[in-house]
CSV table of C-alpha atoms in Angstrom, one decimal:
chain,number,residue,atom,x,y,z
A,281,UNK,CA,-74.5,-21.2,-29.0
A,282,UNK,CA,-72.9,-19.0,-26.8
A,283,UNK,CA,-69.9,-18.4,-29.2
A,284,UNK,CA,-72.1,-16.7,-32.1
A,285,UNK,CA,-74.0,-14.4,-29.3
A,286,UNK,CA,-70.3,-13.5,-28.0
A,287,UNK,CA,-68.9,-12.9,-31.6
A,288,UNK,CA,-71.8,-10.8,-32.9
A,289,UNK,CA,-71.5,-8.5,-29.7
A,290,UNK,CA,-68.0,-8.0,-30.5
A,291,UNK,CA,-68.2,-7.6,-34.1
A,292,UNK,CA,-70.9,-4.3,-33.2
A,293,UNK,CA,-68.1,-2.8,-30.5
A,294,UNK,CA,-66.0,-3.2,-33.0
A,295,UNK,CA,-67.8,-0.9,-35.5
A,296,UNK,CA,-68.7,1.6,-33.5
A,297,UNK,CA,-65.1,1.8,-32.7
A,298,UNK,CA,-63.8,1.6,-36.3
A,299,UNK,CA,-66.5,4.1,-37.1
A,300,UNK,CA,-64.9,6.8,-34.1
A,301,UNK,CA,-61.9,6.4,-35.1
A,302,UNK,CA,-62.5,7.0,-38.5
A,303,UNK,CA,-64.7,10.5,-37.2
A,304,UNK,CA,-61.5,11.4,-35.4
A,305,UNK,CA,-59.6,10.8,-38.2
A,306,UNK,CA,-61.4,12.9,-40.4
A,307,UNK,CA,-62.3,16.0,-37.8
A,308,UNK,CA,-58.2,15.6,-37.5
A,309,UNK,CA,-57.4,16.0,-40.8
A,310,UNK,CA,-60.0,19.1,-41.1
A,311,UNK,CA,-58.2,20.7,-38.0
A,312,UNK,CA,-54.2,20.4,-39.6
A,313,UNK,CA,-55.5,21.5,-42.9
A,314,UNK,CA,-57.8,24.5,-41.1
A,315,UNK,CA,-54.5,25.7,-39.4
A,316,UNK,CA,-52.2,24.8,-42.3
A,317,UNK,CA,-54.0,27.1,-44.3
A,318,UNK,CA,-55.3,28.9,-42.2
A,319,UNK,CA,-59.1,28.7,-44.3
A,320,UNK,CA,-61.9,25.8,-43.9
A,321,UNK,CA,-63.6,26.7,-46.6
A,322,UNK,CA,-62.8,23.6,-49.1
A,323,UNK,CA,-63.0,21.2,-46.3
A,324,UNK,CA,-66.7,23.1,-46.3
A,325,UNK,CA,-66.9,22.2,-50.1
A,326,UNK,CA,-65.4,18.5,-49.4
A,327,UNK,CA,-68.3,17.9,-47.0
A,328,UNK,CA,-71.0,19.0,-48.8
A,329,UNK,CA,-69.7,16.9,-52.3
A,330,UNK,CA,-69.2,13.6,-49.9
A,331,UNK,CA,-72.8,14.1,-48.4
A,332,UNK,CA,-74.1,14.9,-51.7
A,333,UNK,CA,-72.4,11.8,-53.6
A,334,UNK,CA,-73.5,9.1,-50.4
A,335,UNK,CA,-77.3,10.2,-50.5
A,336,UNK,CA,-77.4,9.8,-53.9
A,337,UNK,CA,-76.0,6.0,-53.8
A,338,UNK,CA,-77.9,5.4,-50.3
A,339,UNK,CA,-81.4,6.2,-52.4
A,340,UNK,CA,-80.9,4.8,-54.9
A,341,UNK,CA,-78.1,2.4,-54.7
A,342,UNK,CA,-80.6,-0.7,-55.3
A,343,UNK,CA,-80.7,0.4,-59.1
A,344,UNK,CA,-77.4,0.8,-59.8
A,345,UNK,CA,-75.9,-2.3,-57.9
A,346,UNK,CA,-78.9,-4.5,-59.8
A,347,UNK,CA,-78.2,-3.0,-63.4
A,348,UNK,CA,-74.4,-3.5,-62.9
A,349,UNK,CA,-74.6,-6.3,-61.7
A,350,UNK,CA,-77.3,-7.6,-64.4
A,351,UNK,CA,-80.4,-8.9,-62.6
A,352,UNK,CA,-83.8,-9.5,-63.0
A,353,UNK,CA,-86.5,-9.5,-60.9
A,354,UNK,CA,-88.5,-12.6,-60.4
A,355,UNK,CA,-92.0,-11.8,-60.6
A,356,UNK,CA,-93.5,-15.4,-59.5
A,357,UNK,CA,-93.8,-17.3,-57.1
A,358,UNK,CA,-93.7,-19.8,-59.1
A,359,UNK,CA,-90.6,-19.5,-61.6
A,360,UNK,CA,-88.2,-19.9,-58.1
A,361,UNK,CA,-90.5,-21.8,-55.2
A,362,UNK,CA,-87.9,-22.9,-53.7
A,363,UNK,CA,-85.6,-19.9,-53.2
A,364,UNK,CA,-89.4,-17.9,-52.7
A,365,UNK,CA,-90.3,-19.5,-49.9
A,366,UNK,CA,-87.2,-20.1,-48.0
A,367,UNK,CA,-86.8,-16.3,-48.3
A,368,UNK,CA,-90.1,-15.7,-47.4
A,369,UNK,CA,-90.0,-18.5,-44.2
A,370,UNK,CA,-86.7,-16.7,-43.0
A,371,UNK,CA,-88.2,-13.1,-43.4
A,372,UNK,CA,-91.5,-14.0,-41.1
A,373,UNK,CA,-88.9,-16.0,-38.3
A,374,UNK,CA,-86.2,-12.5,-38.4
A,375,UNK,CA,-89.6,-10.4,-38.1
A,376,UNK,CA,-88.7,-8.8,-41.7
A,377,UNK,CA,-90.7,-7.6,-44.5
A,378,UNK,CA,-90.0,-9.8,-47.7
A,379,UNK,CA,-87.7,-8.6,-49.6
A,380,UNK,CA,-87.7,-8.5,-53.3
A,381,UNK,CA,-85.8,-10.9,-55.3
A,382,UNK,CA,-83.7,-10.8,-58.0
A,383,UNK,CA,-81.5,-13.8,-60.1
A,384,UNK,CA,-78.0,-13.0,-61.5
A,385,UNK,CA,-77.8,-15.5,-64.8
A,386,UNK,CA,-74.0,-16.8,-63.9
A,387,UNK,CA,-72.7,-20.5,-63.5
A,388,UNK,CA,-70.5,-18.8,-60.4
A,389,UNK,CA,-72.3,-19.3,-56.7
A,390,UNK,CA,-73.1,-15.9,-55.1
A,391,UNK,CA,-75.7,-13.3,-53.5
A,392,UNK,CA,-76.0,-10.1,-52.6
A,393,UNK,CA,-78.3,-7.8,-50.3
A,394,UNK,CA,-78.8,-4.3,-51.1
A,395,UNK,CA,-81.7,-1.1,-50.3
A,396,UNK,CA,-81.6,1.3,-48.2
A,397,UNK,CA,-83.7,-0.3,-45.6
A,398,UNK,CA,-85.9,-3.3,-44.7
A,399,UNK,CA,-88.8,-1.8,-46.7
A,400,UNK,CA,-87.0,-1.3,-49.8
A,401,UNK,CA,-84.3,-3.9,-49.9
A,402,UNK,CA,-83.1,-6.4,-52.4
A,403,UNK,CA,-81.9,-10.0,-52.0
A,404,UNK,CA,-79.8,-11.1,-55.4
A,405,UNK,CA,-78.5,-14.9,-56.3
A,406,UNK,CA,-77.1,-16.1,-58.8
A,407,UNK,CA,-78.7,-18.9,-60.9
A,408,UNK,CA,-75.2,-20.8,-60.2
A,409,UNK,CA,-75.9,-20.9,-56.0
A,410,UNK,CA,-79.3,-22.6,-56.7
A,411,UNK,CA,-78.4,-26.2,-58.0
A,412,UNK,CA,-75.2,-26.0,-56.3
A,413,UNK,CA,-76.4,-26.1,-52.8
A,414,UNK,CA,-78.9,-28.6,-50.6
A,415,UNK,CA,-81.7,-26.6,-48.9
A,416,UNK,CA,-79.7,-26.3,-45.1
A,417,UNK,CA,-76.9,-24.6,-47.2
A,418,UNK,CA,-79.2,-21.9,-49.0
A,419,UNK,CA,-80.9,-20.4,-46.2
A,420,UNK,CA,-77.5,-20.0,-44.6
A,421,UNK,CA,-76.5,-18.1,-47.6
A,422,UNK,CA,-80.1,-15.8,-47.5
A,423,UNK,CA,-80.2,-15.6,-43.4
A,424,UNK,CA,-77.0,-14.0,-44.0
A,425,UNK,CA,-78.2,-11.6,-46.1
A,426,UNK,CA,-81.4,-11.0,-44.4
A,427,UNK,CA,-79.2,-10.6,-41.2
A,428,UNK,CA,-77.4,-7.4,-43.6
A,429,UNK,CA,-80.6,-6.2,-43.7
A,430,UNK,CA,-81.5,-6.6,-40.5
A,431,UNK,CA,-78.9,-5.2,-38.9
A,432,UNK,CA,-78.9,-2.0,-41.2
A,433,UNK,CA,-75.4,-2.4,-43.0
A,434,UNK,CA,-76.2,0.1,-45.8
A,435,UNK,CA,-76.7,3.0,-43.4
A,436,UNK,CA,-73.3,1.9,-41.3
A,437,UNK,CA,-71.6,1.5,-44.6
A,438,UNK,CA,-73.5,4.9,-45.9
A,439,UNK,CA,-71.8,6.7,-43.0
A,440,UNK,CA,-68.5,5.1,-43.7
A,441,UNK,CA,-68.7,6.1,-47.4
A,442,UNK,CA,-69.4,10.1,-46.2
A,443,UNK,CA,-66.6,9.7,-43.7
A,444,UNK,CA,-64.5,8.2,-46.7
A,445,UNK,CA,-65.6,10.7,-49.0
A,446,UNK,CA,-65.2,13.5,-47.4
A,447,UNK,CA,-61.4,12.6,-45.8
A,448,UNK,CA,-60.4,11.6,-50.3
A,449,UNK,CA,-62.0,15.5,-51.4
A,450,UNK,CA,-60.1,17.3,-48.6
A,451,UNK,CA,-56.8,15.4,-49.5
A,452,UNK,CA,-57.2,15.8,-52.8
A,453,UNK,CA,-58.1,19.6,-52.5
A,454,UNK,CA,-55.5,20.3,-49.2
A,455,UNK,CA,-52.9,18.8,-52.5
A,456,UNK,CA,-54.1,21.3,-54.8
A,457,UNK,CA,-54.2,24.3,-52.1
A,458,UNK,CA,-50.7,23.3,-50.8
A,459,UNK,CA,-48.7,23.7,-55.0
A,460,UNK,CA,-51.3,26.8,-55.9
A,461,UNK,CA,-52.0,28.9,-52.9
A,462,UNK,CA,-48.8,30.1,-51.5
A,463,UNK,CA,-49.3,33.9,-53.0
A,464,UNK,CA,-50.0,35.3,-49.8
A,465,UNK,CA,-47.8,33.2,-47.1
A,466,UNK,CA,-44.5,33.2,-46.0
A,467,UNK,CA,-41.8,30.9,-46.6
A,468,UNK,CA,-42.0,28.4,-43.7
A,469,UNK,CA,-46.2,28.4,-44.2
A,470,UNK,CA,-45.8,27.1,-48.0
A,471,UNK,CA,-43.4,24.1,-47.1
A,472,UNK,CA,-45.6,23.3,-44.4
A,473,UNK,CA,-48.7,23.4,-46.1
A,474,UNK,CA,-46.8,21.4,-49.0
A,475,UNK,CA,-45.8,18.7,-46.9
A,476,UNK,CA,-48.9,18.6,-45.4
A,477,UNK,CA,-51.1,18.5,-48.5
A,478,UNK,CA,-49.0,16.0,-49.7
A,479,UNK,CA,-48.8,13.7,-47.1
A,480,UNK,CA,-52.8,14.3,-46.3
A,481,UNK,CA,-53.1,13.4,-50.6
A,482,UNK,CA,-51.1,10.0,-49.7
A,483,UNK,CA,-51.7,8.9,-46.1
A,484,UNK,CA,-55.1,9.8,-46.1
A,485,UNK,CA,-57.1,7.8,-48.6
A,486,UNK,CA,-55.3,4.9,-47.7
A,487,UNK,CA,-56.1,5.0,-44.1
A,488,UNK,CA,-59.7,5.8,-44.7
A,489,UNK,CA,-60.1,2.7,-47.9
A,490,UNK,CA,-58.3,0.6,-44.8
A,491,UNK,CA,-61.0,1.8,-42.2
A,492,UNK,CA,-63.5,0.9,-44.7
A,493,UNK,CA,-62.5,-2.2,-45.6
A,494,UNK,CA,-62.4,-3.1,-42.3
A,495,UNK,CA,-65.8,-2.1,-41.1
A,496,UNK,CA,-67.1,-4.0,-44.0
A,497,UNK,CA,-65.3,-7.6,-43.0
A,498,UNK,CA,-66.5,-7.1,-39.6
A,499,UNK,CA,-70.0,-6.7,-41.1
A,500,UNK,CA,-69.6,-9.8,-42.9
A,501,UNK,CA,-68.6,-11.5,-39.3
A,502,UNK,CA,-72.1,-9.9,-37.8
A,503,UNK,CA,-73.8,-10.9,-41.0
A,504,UNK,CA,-72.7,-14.9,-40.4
A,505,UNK,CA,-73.4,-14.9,-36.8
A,506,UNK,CA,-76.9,-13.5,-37.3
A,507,UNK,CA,-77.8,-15.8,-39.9
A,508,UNK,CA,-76.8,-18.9,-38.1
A,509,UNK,CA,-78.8,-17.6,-35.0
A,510,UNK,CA,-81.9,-16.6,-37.4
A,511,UNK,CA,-81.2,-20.6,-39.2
A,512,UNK,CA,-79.9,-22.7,-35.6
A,513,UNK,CA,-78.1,-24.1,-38.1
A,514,UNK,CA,-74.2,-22.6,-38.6
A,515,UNK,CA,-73.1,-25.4,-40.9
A,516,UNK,CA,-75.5,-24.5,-43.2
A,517,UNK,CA,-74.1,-21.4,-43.9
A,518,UNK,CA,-70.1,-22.7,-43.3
A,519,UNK,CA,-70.7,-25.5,-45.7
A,520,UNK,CA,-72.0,-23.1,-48.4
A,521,UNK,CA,-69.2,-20.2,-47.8
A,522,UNK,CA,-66.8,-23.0,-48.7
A,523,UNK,CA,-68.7,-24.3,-51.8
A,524,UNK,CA,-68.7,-20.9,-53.0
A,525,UNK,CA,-64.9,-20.4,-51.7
A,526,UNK,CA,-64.1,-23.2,-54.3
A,527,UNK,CA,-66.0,-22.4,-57.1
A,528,UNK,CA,-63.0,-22.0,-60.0
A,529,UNK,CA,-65.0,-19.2,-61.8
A,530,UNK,CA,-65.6,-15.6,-60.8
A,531,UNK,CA,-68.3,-13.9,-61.7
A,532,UNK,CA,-69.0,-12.6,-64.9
A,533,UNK,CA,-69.8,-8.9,-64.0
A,534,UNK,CA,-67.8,-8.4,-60.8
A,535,UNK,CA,-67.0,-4.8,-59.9
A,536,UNK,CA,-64.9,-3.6,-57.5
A,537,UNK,CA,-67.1,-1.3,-56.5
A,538,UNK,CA,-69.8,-3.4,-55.1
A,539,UNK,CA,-67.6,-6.5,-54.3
A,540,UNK,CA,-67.8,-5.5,-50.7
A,541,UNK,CA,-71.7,-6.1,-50.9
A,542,UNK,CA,-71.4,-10.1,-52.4
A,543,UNK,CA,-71.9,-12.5,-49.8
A,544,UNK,CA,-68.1,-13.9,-51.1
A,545,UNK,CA,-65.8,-12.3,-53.1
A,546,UNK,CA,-66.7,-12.0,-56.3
A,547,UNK,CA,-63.6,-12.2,-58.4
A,548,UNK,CA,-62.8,-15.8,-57.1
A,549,UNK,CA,-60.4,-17.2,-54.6
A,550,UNK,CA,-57.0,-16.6,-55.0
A,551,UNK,CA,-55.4,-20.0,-56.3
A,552,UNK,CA,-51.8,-21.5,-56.1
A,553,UNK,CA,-50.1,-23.1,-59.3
A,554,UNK,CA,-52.1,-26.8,-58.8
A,555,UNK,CA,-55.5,-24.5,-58.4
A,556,UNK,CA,-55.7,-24.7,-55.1
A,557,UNK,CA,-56.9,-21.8,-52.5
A,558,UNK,CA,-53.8,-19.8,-51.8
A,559,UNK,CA,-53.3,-19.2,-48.2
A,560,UNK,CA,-50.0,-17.2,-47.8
A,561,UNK,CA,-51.8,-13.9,-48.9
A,562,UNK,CA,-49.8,-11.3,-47.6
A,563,UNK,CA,-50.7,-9.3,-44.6
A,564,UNK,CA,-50.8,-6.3,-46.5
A,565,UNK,CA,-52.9,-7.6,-49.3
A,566,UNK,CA,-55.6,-8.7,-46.5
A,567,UNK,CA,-56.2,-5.0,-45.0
A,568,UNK,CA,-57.6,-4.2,-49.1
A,569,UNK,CA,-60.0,-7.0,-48.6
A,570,UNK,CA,-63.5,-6.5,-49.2
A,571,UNK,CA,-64.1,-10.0,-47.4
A,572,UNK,CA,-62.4,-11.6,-44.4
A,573,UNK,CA,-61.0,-15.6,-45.2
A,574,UNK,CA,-63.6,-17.8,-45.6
A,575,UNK,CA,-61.0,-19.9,-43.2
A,576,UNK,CA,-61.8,-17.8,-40.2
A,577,UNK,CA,-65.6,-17.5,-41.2
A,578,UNK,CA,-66.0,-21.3,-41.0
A,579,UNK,CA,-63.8,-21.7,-37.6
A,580,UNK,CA,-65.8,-18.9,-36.3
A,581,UNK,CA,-69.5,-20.2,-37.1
A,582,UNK,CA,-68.5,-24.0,-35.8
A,583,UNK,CA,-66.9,-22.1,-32.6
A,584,UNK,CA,-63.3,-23.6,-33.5
């Protein structure tokens, strides 16, 4: 299928270019605030913090994603064959090691990956995706996830979440540094440095959630085109996005925080008045996605 090869090659360019600009947008802001006040020292500060707070999350992100969002671990074989071997079939055909498996108990379809690489990672359903899909569907859903593992999403999105952290601290401190650190400057320095601390407190946080956001849809896109090449199989994994796109229930313990890692959004589609998928969400609204349409994901994995 010539379309998936093409669409996962574009999805990486993609990245990397998100990612670059994101890098330039961050050494930017470091440069205007190094000149507007004339010291680096809490963009110094802001690094270090960011850096600090991402390798914390990148070791051991596993636990806390698991504990919040409630999972066990199954133990046996036995308790899930099904789920066990599919996994275990798909992880020898990517040329993975298997990962461990944990069950969400909620009636909502979903699944997560998670770890901080293909030795320690995590695969996560939901007891509500097992009845509700046929075999072909399910591992679509876990060569999807296998494919985030494979492709090393939580050290892009570990780099994205430094870049992120960093470009929110600096803001927030050029803010502070802008109303309490005009002793020693002239007149024309302190309105600039307030404008700019202001605007960097604004404009820059947004920019940087955007960039994120972004880089993690176009994951999602690699994620799907992997998985159908690792299954040969796209409408597998199209039929399932949409049975999980209709489900009328969110999950029980969805976060905002790690609804970017769900193979589907977590809090549920968005729904008109007769309870049917809304699809005049606004083009603002879509650049704070965590996931891109499940519209588009289907056209793109049956090459419409």
């Amino acid at each position: 299928m010539p379309n998936l090869y093409t669409h996962k090659t574009e999805n990486i360019r993609k990245t990397w270019l998100l990612l670059i600009v994101f890098g330039m947008l961050t050494a930017g802001l470091g440069f205007l605030l190094a000149q507007g006040f004339n010291n680096p020292l809490f963009l110094y500060i802001g690094v270090a913090i960011s850096f600090g707070m991402t390798a914390y999350s990148y070791w051991f992100s596993d636990k806390m994603v698991l504990s919040m969002a409630g999972a066990r671990r199954i133990e046996s074989k036995m308790d899930y064959p099904e789920l066990w071997n599919s996994v275990e079939n798909l992880s020898i055909t990517a040329g993975l090691p298997m990962p461990k498996l944990y069950v969400i108990d909620d009636p909502a379809p979903n699944a997560f990956a998670t770890g901080r690489d293909p030795e320690h990672a995590v695969i996560a359903v939901t007891t509500g995706l097992l009845p509700l899909l046929t075999k072909a569907e399910l591992e679509g859903v876990l060569a999807h996830e296998l494919s985030h593992i494979g492709n090393r999403d939580m050290l892009v999105m570990s780099v994205v979440s430094v870049l992120a952290g960093v470009i929110s601290i600096v803001a927030d401190l050029a803010m502070r540094a802008s109303l309490f650190g005009g002793e020693n400057r002239d007149g024309k320095s302190v309105i600039f440095a307030l404008v700019l601390g202001i605007a960097a407190s604004i404009l820059a946080p947004i920019a940087a959630t955007i960039i994120q956001l972004a880089i993690s849809r176009k994951r999602e896109f690699l994620a799907d085109a992997t998985g159908a090449l690792l299954t040969r199989y796209p409408e597998g994994l199209a039929s399932a996005l949409q049975k999980i796109q209709n489900f009328p229930q969110p999950l029980k313990h969805a976060h905002a925080a790690t609804a970017h890692l769900y193979i589907s959004n977590p809090f549920g589609a968005k729904t008109d008045s007769n309870g049917r998928p809304n699809k005049r969400a606004s083009w603002f609204a879509g650049l704070f996605a965590t996931h891109p349409p499940t519209e588009q994901r289907v056209a793109a994995l049956l090459g419409k």
